[in-house]
PDB file of C-alpha atoms in Angstrom:
ATOM      1  CA  MET A 268       2.797  36.401  -1.386  1.00  0.00           C
ATOM      2  CA  ARG A 269      -0.373  34.616  -2.084  1.00  0.00           C
ATOM      3  CA  PHE A 270      -0.766  30.389  -1.308  1.00  0.00           C
ATOM      4  CA  ARG A 271      -2.751  28.856  -2.837  1.00  0.00           C
ATOM      5  CA  ARG A 272      -5.213  26.574  -1.331  1.00  0.00           C
ATOM      6  CA  PRO A 273      -4.389  23.193  -1.608  1.00  0.00           C
ATOM      7  CA  ARG A 274      -6.642  21.002  -4.484  1.00  0.00           C
ATOM      8  CA  PRO A 275      -9.392  18.482  -3.235  1.00  0.00           C
ATOM      9  CA  ARG A 276      -8.630  15.604  -4.562  1.00  0.00           C
ATOM     10  CA  LEU A 277      -5.032  15.818  -3.407  1.00  0.00           C
ATOM     11  CA  ALA A 278      -5.127  16.283  -0.018  1.00  0.00           C
ATOM     12  CA  VAL A 279      -7.271  13.491  -0.185  1.00  0.00           C
ATOM     13  CA  PHE A 280      -4.396  12.090  -1.904  1.00  0.00           C
ATOM     14  CA  VAL A 281      -2.088  13.216   0.687  1.00  0.00           C
ATOM     15  CA  GLY A 282      -3.901  13.139   3.640  1.00  0.00           C
ATOM     16  CA  PHE A 283      -3.822   9.126   3.148  1.00  0.00           C
ATOM     17  CA  LEU A 284      -0.010   8.201   1.741  1.00  0.00           C
ATOM     18  CA  ILE A 285      -0.130  10.018   5.531  1.00  0.00           C
ATOM     19  CA  ILE A 286      -1.749   7.743   7.404  1.00  0.00           C
ATOM     20  CA  VAL A 287      -0.776   4.889   5.145  1.00  0.00           C
ATOM     21  CA  GLY A 288       2.951   6.194   5.328  1.00  0.00           C
ATOM     22  CA  MET A 289       1.919   6.442   9.644  1.00  0.00           C
ATOM     23  CA  VAL A 290       0.493   2.587   9.208  1.00  0.00           C
ATOM     24  CA  CYS A 291       3.704   0.606   8.039  1.00  0.00           C
ATOM     25  CA  LEU A 292       5.950   2.522  10.024  1.00  0.00           C
ATOM     26  CA  ASN A 293       4.375   1.190  12.887  1.00  0.00           C
ATOM     27  CA  ARG A 294       4.789  -1.524  12.003  1.00  0.00           C
ATOM     28  CA  TRP A 295       8.298  -1.853  11.390  1.00  0.00           C
ATOM     29  CA  LEU A 296       8.914   0.195  14.221  1.00  0.00           C
ATOM     30  CA  PHE A 297       7.044  -2.653  16.815  1.00  0.00           C
ATOM     31  CA  ARG A 298       8.571  -5.465  15.334  1.00  0.00           C
ATOM     32  CA  VAL A 299      11.476  -4.023  15.798  1.00  0.00           C
ATOM     33  CA  ALA A 300      11.201  -2.868  18.694  1.00  0.00           C
ATOM     34  CA  PHE A 301       8.273  -3.956  20.923  1.00  0.00           C
ATOM     35  CA  ARG A 302       9.328  -7.863  18.432  1.00  0.00           C
ATOM     36  CA  THR A 303       5.334  -8.172  17.749  1.00  0.00           C
ATOM     37  CA  ASP A 304       2.835  -7.077  14.919  1.00  0.00           C
ATOM     38  CA  TYR A 305       1.375  -3.761  15.418  1.00  0.00           C
ATOM     39  CA  PHE A 306      -2.183  -5.216  14.059  1.00  0.00           C
ATOM     40  CA  LEU A 307      -2.569  -8.048  16.762  1.00  0.00           C
ATOM     41  CA  TRP A 308      -1.033  -5.397  19.389  1.00  0.00           C
ATOM     42  CA  TYR A 309      -4.557  -2.942  18.049  1.00  0.00           C
ATOM     43  CA  LEU A 310      -6.738  -5.829  18.153  1.00  0.00           C
ATOM     44  CA  LYS A 311      -5.314  -7.283  21.883  1.00  0.00           C
ATOM     45  CA  ASN A 312      -5.531  -3.394  23.248  1.00  0.00           C
ATOM     46  CA  GLY A 313      -9.430  -2.262  23.024  1.00  0.00           C
ATOM     47  CA  ALA A 314      -8.725  -1.301  26.907  1.00  0.00           C
ATOM     48  CA  LEU A 315      -5.291   0.763  26.826  1.00  0.00           C
ATOM     49  CA  ILE A 316      -7.257   2.581  23.130  1.00  0.00           C
ATOM     50  CA  SER A 317     -10.482   3.011  25.530  1.00  0.00           C
ATOM     51  CA  LEU A 318      -8.532   4.029  28.126  1.00  0.00           C
ATOM     52  CA  ALA A 319      -7.325   6.917  25.917  1.00  0.00           C
ATOM     53  CA  THR A 320     -10.458   7.452  24.220  1.00  0.00           C
ATOM     54  CA  GLY A 321     -11.961   8.333  27.176  1.00  0.00           C
ATOM     55  CA  PHE A 322      -9.187  11.050  28.289  1.00  0.00           C
ATOM     56  CA  LEU A 323      -8.986  12.428  24.769  1.00  0.00           C
ATOM     57  CA  LYS A 324     -12.935  13.362  25.088  1.00  0.00           C
ATOM     58  CA  LEU A 325     -12.477  15.734  28.089  1.00  0.00           C
ATOM     59  CA  VAL A 326     -11.821  18.215  26.077  1.00  0.00           C
ATOM     60  CA  TRP A 327     -14.140  17.500  22.721  1.00  0.00           C
ATOM     61  CA  ASP A 328     -17.748  18.650  24.093  1.00  0.00           C
ATOM     62  CA  GLY A 329     -18.705  21.840  22.399  1.00  0.00           C
ATOM     63  CA  MET A 330     -15.054  21.044  19.953  1.00  0.00           C
ATOM     64  CA  LYS A 331     -16.628  20.778  16.196  1.00  0.00           C
ATOM     65  CA  ALA A 332     -13.529  19.375  15.110  1.00  0.00           C
ATOM     66  CA  ARG A 333     -14.192  16.027  16.753  1.00  0.00           C
ATOM     67  CA  LEU A 334     -16.699  15.032  13.629  1.00  0.00           C
ATOM     68  CA  GLY A 335     -13.376  15.043  11.515  1.00  0.00           C
ATOM     69  CA  LEU A 336     -12.061  12.382  13.411  1.00  0.00           C
ATOM     70  CA  ILE A 337     -15.471  10.314  11.392  1.00  0.00           C
ATOM     71  CA  SER A 338     -14.157  11.903   8.894  1.00  0.00           C
ATOM     72  CA  THR A 339     -13.290   9.594   5.210  1.00  0.00           C
ATOM     73  CA  HIS A 340     -11.475  12.681   4.868  1.00  0.00           C
ATOM     74  CA  PRO A 341      -8.411  11.595   5.643  1.00  0.00           C
ATOM     75  CA  ALA A 342      -6.685  15.640   5.564  1.00  0.00           C
ATOM     76  CA  ALA A 343      -9.873  16.321   8.140  1.00  0.00           C
ATOM     77  CA  TYR A 344      -9.316  13.629   9.843  1.00  0.00           C
ATOM     78  CA  ILE A 345      -4.806  14.616  10.511  1.00  0.00           C
ATOM     79  CA  ALA A 346      -6.153  17.795  11.264  1.00  0.00           C
ATOM     80  CA  ALA A 347      -8.478  17.602  13.559  1.00  0.00           C
ATOM     81  CA  CYS A 348      -6.237  15.127  15.654  1.00  0.00           C
ATOM     82  CA  LEU A 349      -3.742  16.847  15.992  1.00  0.00           C
ATOM     83  CA  GLN A 350      -6.302  20.217  16.452  1.00  0.00           C
ATOM     84  CA  LEU A 351      -6.316  18.106  19.296  1.00  0.00           C
ATOM     85  CA  LEU A 352      -3.957  17.065  20.852  1.00  0.00           C
ATOM     86  CA  GLY A 353      -3.163  20.618  21.042  1.00  0.00           C
ATOM     87  CA  VAL A 354      -5.862  21.662  23.065  1.00  0.00           C
ATOM     88  CA  PHE A 355      -5.852  18.520  25.219  1.00  0.00           C
ATOM     89  CA  THR A 356      -2.389  18.974  25.869  1.00  0.00           C
ATOM     90  CA  LEU A 357      -3.714  23.156  26.739  1.00  0.00           C
ATOM     91  CA  SER A 358      -5.989  21.892  28.805  1.00  0.00           C
ATOM     92  CA  LEU A 359      -3.314  20.239  30.761  1.00  0.00           C
ATOM     93  CA  SER A 360      -0.717  23.131  31.585  1.00  0.00           C
ATOM     94  CA  PRO A 361      -1.260  24.354  34.904  1.00  0.00           C
ATOM     95  CA  ALA A 362      -1.974  27.813  35.197  1.00  0.00           C
ATOM     96  CA  ARG A 363       0.097  30.677  35.341  1.00  0.00           C
ATOM     97  CA  ARG A 364       0.584  32.590  38.982  1.00  0.00           C
ATOM     98  CA  ARG A 365      -0.842  35.448  37.352  1.00  0.00           C
ATOM     99  CA  GLN A 366      -3.585  33.690  36.054  1.00  0.00           C
ATOM    100  CA  ARG A 367      -5.001  31.696  39.410  1.00  0.00           C
ATOM    101  CA  LEU A 368      -8.311  31.783  39.190  1.00  0.00           C
ATOM    102  CA  ARG A 369      -9.866  32.143  43.550  1.00  0.00           C
ATOM    103  CA  PRO A 370     -10.960  28.493  44.854  1.00  0.00           C
ATOM    104  CA  LYS A 371     -14.322  27.580  44.533  1.00  0.00           C
ATOM    105  CA  GLU A 372     -15.693  27.445  47.804  1.00  0.00           C
ATOM    106  CA  VAL A 373     -16.582  24.009  49.302  1.00  0.00           C
ATOM    107  CA  ALA A 374     -18.919  23.197  52.046  1.00  0.00           C
ATOM    108  CA  PHE A 375     -17.254  21.163  54.301  1.00  0.00           C
ATOM    109  CA  ASP A 376     -12.939  20.343  54.571  1.00  0.00           C
ATOM    110  CA  ILE A 377     -11.745  18.499  51.307  1.00  0.00           C
ATOM    111  CA  GLY A 378      -8.360  18.950  52.973  1.00  0.00           C
ATOM    112  CA  LEU A 379      -7.511  21.919  49.514  1.00  0.00           C
ATOM    113  CA  ASN A 380      -6.032  24.344  52.718  1.00  0.00           C
ATOM    114  CA  SER A 381      -3.304  22.109  53.587  1.00  0.00           C
ATOM    115  CA  ALA A 382       0.804  22.490  52.759  1.00  0.00           C
ATOM    116  CA  ALA A 383       0.819  18.417  52.362  1.00  0.00           C
ATOM    117  CA  SER A 384      -2.234  17.916  50.754  1.00  0.00           C
ATOM    118  CA  ARG A 385      -1.274  21.010  48.459  1.00  0.00           C
ATOM    119  CA  ALA A 386       1.992  20.038  48.070  1.00  0.00           C
ATOM    120  CA  LEU A 387       0.995  16.062  47.154  1.00  0.00           C
ATOM    121  CA  ASP A 388      -1.534  17.235  45.159  1.00  0.00           C
ATOM    122  CA  GLU A 389       1.520  19.799  42.775  1.00  0.00           C
ATOM    123  CA  ILE A 390       3.732  16.713  42.376  1.00  0.00           C
ATOM    124  CA  LEU A 391       0.953  13.427  41.921  1.00  0.00           C
ATOM    125  CA  TYR A 392      -0.689  16.089  39.165  1.00  0.00           C
ATOM    126  CA  PHE A 393       2.262  16.496  37.144  1.00  0.00           C
ATOM    127  CA  PHE A 394       3.417  12.809  37.300  1.00  0.00           C
ATOM    128  CA  LEU A 395      -0.355  12.311  35.978  1.00  0.00           C
ATOM    129  CA  ALA A 396      -0.210  15.026  33.063  1.00  0.00           C
ATOM    130  CA  PHE A 397       3.018  13.221  31.803  1.00  0.00           C
ATOM    131  CA  VAL A 398       0.881  10.540  32.040  1.00  0.00           C
ATOM    132  CA  MET A 399      -1.832  11.590  30.483  1.00  0.00           C
ATOM    133  CA  LEU A 400      -0.191  13.554  27.791  1.00  0.00           C
ATOM    134  CA  LEU A 401       1.432   9.969  26.653  1.00  0.00           C
ATOM    135  CA  LEU A 402      -1.601   8.699  25.849  1.00  0.00           C
ATOM    136  CA  CYS A 403      -2.760  11.318  23.761  1.00  0.00           C
ATOM    137  CA  VAL A 404       0.504  11.471  21.827  1.00  0.00           C
ATOM    138  CA  GLY A 405      -0.061   7.776  21.365  1.00  0.00           C
ATOM    139  CA  TRP A 406      -2.919   7.494  20.776  1.00  0.00           C
ATOM    140  CA  VAL A 407      -2.392  10.038  18.064  1.00  0.00           C
ATOM    141  CA  LEU A 408       0.989   7.660  16.264  1.00  0.00           C
ATOM    142  CA  CYS A 409      -0.373   4.108  17.345  1.00  0.00           C
ATOM    143  CA  VAL A 410      -3.327   4.246  17.265  1.00  0.00           C
ATOM    144  CA  ALA A 411      -5.186   6.719  15.463  1.00  0.00           C
ATOM    145  CA  PRO A 412      -3.808   5.597  12.105  1.00  0.00           C
ATOM    146  CA  LEU A 413      -5.610   2.249  12.095  1.00  0.00           C
ATOM    147  CA  VAL A 414      -8.615   4.070  13.737  1.00  0.00           C
ATOM    148  CA  TYR A 415      -9.137   6.569  10.423  1.00  0.00           C
ATOM    149  CA  PHE A 416      -9.961   2.841   8.696  1.00  0.00           C
ATOM    150  CA  VAL A 417     -11.725   0.497  11.010  1.00  0.00           C
ATOM    151  CA  THR A 418     -13.841   4.278  11.468  1.00  0.00           C
ATOM    152  CA  LEU A 419     -14.270   4.297   7.835  1.00  0.00           C
ATOM    153  CA  VAL A 420     -17.482   1.350   8.505  1.00  0.00           C
ATOM    154  CA  ALA A 421     -17.766   1.832  12.533  1.00  0.00           C
ATOM    155  CA  GLY A 422     -18.744   5.986  11.213  1.00  0.00           C
ATOM    156  CA  VAL A 423     -21.616   5.136   9.008  1.00  0.00           C
ATOM    157  CA  PRO A 424     -24.548   5.368  11.296  1.00  0.00           C
ATOM    158  CA  ALA A 425     -22.766   8.921  12.708  1.00  0.00           C
ATOM    159  CA  ARG A 426     -22.606  10.166   9.359  1.00  0.00           C
ATOM    160  CA  GLN A 427     -25.741   9.038   8.261  1.00  0.00           C
ATOM    161  CA  GLU A 428     -27.497  11.021  10.715  1.00  0.00           C
ATOM    162  CA  LEU A 429     -25.451  14.111  10.210  1.00  0.00           C
ATOM    163  CA  ARG A 430     -26.522  13.876   6.781  1.00  0.00           C
ATOM    164  CA  GLY A 431     -30.399  14.217   7.202  1.00  0.00           C
ATOM    165  CA  LYS A 432     -30.371  10.141   5.876  1.00  0.00           C
ATOM    166  CA  LEU A 433     -32.400   9.120   9.040  1.00  0.00           C
ATOM    167  CA  ALA A 434     -35.251  10.354  10.593  1.00  0.00           C
ATOM    168  CA  PRO A 435     -34.824  12.101  14.530  1.00  0.00           C
ATOM    169  CA  THR A 436     -36.415   9.999  16.830  1.00  0.00           C
ATOM    170  CA  TYR A 437     -37.871  11.766  20.372  1.00  0.00           C
ATOM    171  CA  ILE A 438     -39.038  10.320  23.918  1.00  0.00           C
ATOM    172  CA  HIS A 439     -40.379  11.520  26.410  1.00  0.00           C
ATOM    173  CA  GLU A 440     -41.047   9.743  29.805  1.00  0.00           C
ATOM    174  CA  GLN A 441     -44.226  10.210  32.421  1.00  0.00           C
ATOM    175  CA  GLY A 442     -45.491   7.818  34.590  1.00  0.00           C
ATOM    176  CA  GLY A 443     -44.165   4.580  33.826  1.00  0.00           C
ATOM    177  CA  GLN A 444     -45.495   5.750  30.449  1.00  0.00           C
ATOM    178  CA  VAL A 445     -43.215   5.964  27.527  1.00  0.00           C
ATOM    179  CA  GLU A 446     -44.484   7.580  24.090  1.00  0.00           C
ATOM    180  CA  VAL A 447     -42.141   7.790  20.526  1.00  0.00           C
ATOM    181  CA  PHE A 448     -41.609  10.435  17.761  1.00  0.00           C
ATOM    182  CA  GLU A 449     -40.331   9.733  14.717  1.00  0.00           C
ATOM    183  CA  THR A 450     -40.293  13.007  12.336  1.00  0.00           C
ATOM    184  CA  ASP A 451     -38.126  14.389   9.842  1.00  0.00           C
ATOM    185  CA  GLU A 452     -39.901  17.612  10.626  1.00  0.00           C
ATOM    186  CA  GLU A 453     -38.885  18.349  14.147  1.00  0.00           C
ATOM    187  CA  ILE A 454     -40.113  22.049  14.544  1.00  0.00           C
ATOM    188  CA  ASP A 455     -43.820  20.748  12.451  1.00  0.00           C
ATOM    189  CA  LEU A 456     -44.182  19.300  15.876  1.00  0.00           C
ATOM    190  CA  TYR A 457     -44.060  21.172  18.023  1.00  0.00           C
ATOM    191  CA  ALA A 458     -45.688  23.509  16.728  1.00  0.00           C
ATOM    192  CA  SER A 459     -48.644  21.346  15.946  1.00  0.00           C
ATOM    193  CA  GLY A 460     -48.734  20.853  20.052  1.00  0.00           C
ATOM    194  CA  LYS A 461     -48.341  16.354  18.834  1.00  0.00           C
ATOM    195  CA  MET A 462     -44.592  16.389  21.148  1.00  0.00           C
ATOM    196  CA  PRO A 463     -44.582  17.817  23.961  1.00  0.00           C
ATOM    197  CA  GLU A 464     -42.072  20.304  24.956  1.00  0.00           C
ATOM    198  CA  LYS A 465     -39.454  18.441  27.046  1.00  0.00           C
ATOM    199  CA  ALA A 466     -39.017  14.597  24.626  1.00  0.00           C
ATOM    200  CA  VAL A 467     -35.634  14.678  24.406  1.00  0.00           C
ATOM    201  CA  GLY A 468     -34.425  14.324  21.013  1.00  0.00           C
ATOM    202  CA  LEU A 469     -32.332  10.831  20.977  1.00  0.00           C
ATOM    203  CA  SER A 470     -29.756  11.308  17.380  1.00  0.00           C
ATOM    204  CA  PHE A 471     -26.245   9.343  16.413  1.00  0.00           C
ATOM    205  CA  ALA A 472     -25.504  13.284  15.563  1.00  0.00           C
ATOM    206  CA  ARG A 473     -26.278  14.048  19.816  1.00  0.00           C
ATOM    207  CA  ASP A 474     -22.440  13.119  20.056  1.00  0.00           C
ATOM    208  CA  PRO A 475     -20.680  11.449  16.748  1.00  0.00           C
ATOM    209  CA  PHE A 476     -17.781  11.046  18.144  1.00  0.00           C
ATOM    210  CA  ALA A 477     -18.874   8.259  20.729  1.00  0.00           C
ATOM    211  CA  VAL A 478     -21.321   6.785  18.885  1.00  0.00           C
ATOM    212  CA  THR A 479     -19.066   5.633  16.965  1.00  0.00           C
ATOM    213  CA  GLN A 480     -16.440   4.753  19.187  1.00  0.00           C
ATOM    214  CA  ALA A 481     -18.614   2.612  20.037  1.00  0.00           C
ATOM    215  CA  MET A 482     -19.109   1.045  17.066  1.00  0.00           C
ATOM    216  CA  THR A 483     -15.945   1.183  16.513  1.00  0.00           C
ATOM    217  CA  ALA A 484     -14.782  -1.241  20.372  1.00  0.00           C
ATOM    218  CA  LEU A 485     -18.340  -3.043  18.936  1.00  0.00           C
ATOM    219  CA  ILE A 486     -16.066  -4.020  15.235  1.00  0.00           C
ATOM    220  CA  LEU A 487     -12.997  -4.690  17.732  1.00  0.00           C
ATOM    221  CA  TRP A 488     -14.694  -7.389  19.685  1.00  0.00           C
ATOM    222  CA  LEU A 489     -16.136  -9.681  16.963  1.00  0.00           C
ATOM    223  CA  ALA A 490     -12.942  -9.055  14.898  1.00  0.00           C
ATOM    224  CA  GLY A 491     -10.863 -10.033  18.022  1.00  0.00           C
ATOM    225  CA  LEU A 492     -13.833 -12.883  18.334  1.00  0.00           C
ATOM    226  CA  ALA A 493     -12.485 -13.698  14.708  1.00  0.00           C
ATOM    227  CA  TYR A 494      -9.564 -14.159  15.077  1.00  0.00           C
ATOM    228  CA  GLY A 495      -9.378 -16.420  17.931  1.00  0.00           C
ATOM    229  CA  MET A 496     -11.817 -18.719  16.190  1.00  0.00           C
ATOM    230  CA  ILE A 497      -8.890 -19.309  13.395  1.00  0.00           C
ATOM    231  CA  LYS A 498      -6.510 -19.262  14.889  1.00  0.00           C
TER     232      LYS A 498
END
């Protein structure tokens, strides 16, 4: 039996409904369970949000799915959240006995071979892993639905760079002097010898998610200031 791929418009519509539904559900749950407003909670807890996001980023390097977290496509955004949640959960799992790797060599004794130290680390690791997992799940369920709407604005610079709308910029530092190169054709500059090989590229696309998170923090900070002034 063959399954037809969902139509693009249908996927956008269904994904958007899921995100809006999660926002509405969270608002109701926060009001009933915590006697607080969901939107104000999100606005006032930027530090906790940044902490949870920092833990998740540990598994994002090199994963194409993280680009979905700056997407305007609701279905792609949801898929990226679920995939990264699964990878993060798997990364916290301790290795099975037959999968255990050889201990890394350390130049001096830091207590790795101590029985008491190993026992303490085993106990504390499960506690810390449980906390990190809760933060991860909480981010996906409570934070990610609202982040999608903020990302519609915060993700503009990264998405524009990915579209090729922004010219790549490179800098080269030597002897206290900084040279800046801006071009649409990176290869031509290198081939012509006009730009040193050690020049460092500056681009929103180098880490689109990190750039978008910085923009998100700025937007939340400005929104918090505006709310404080109005209140």
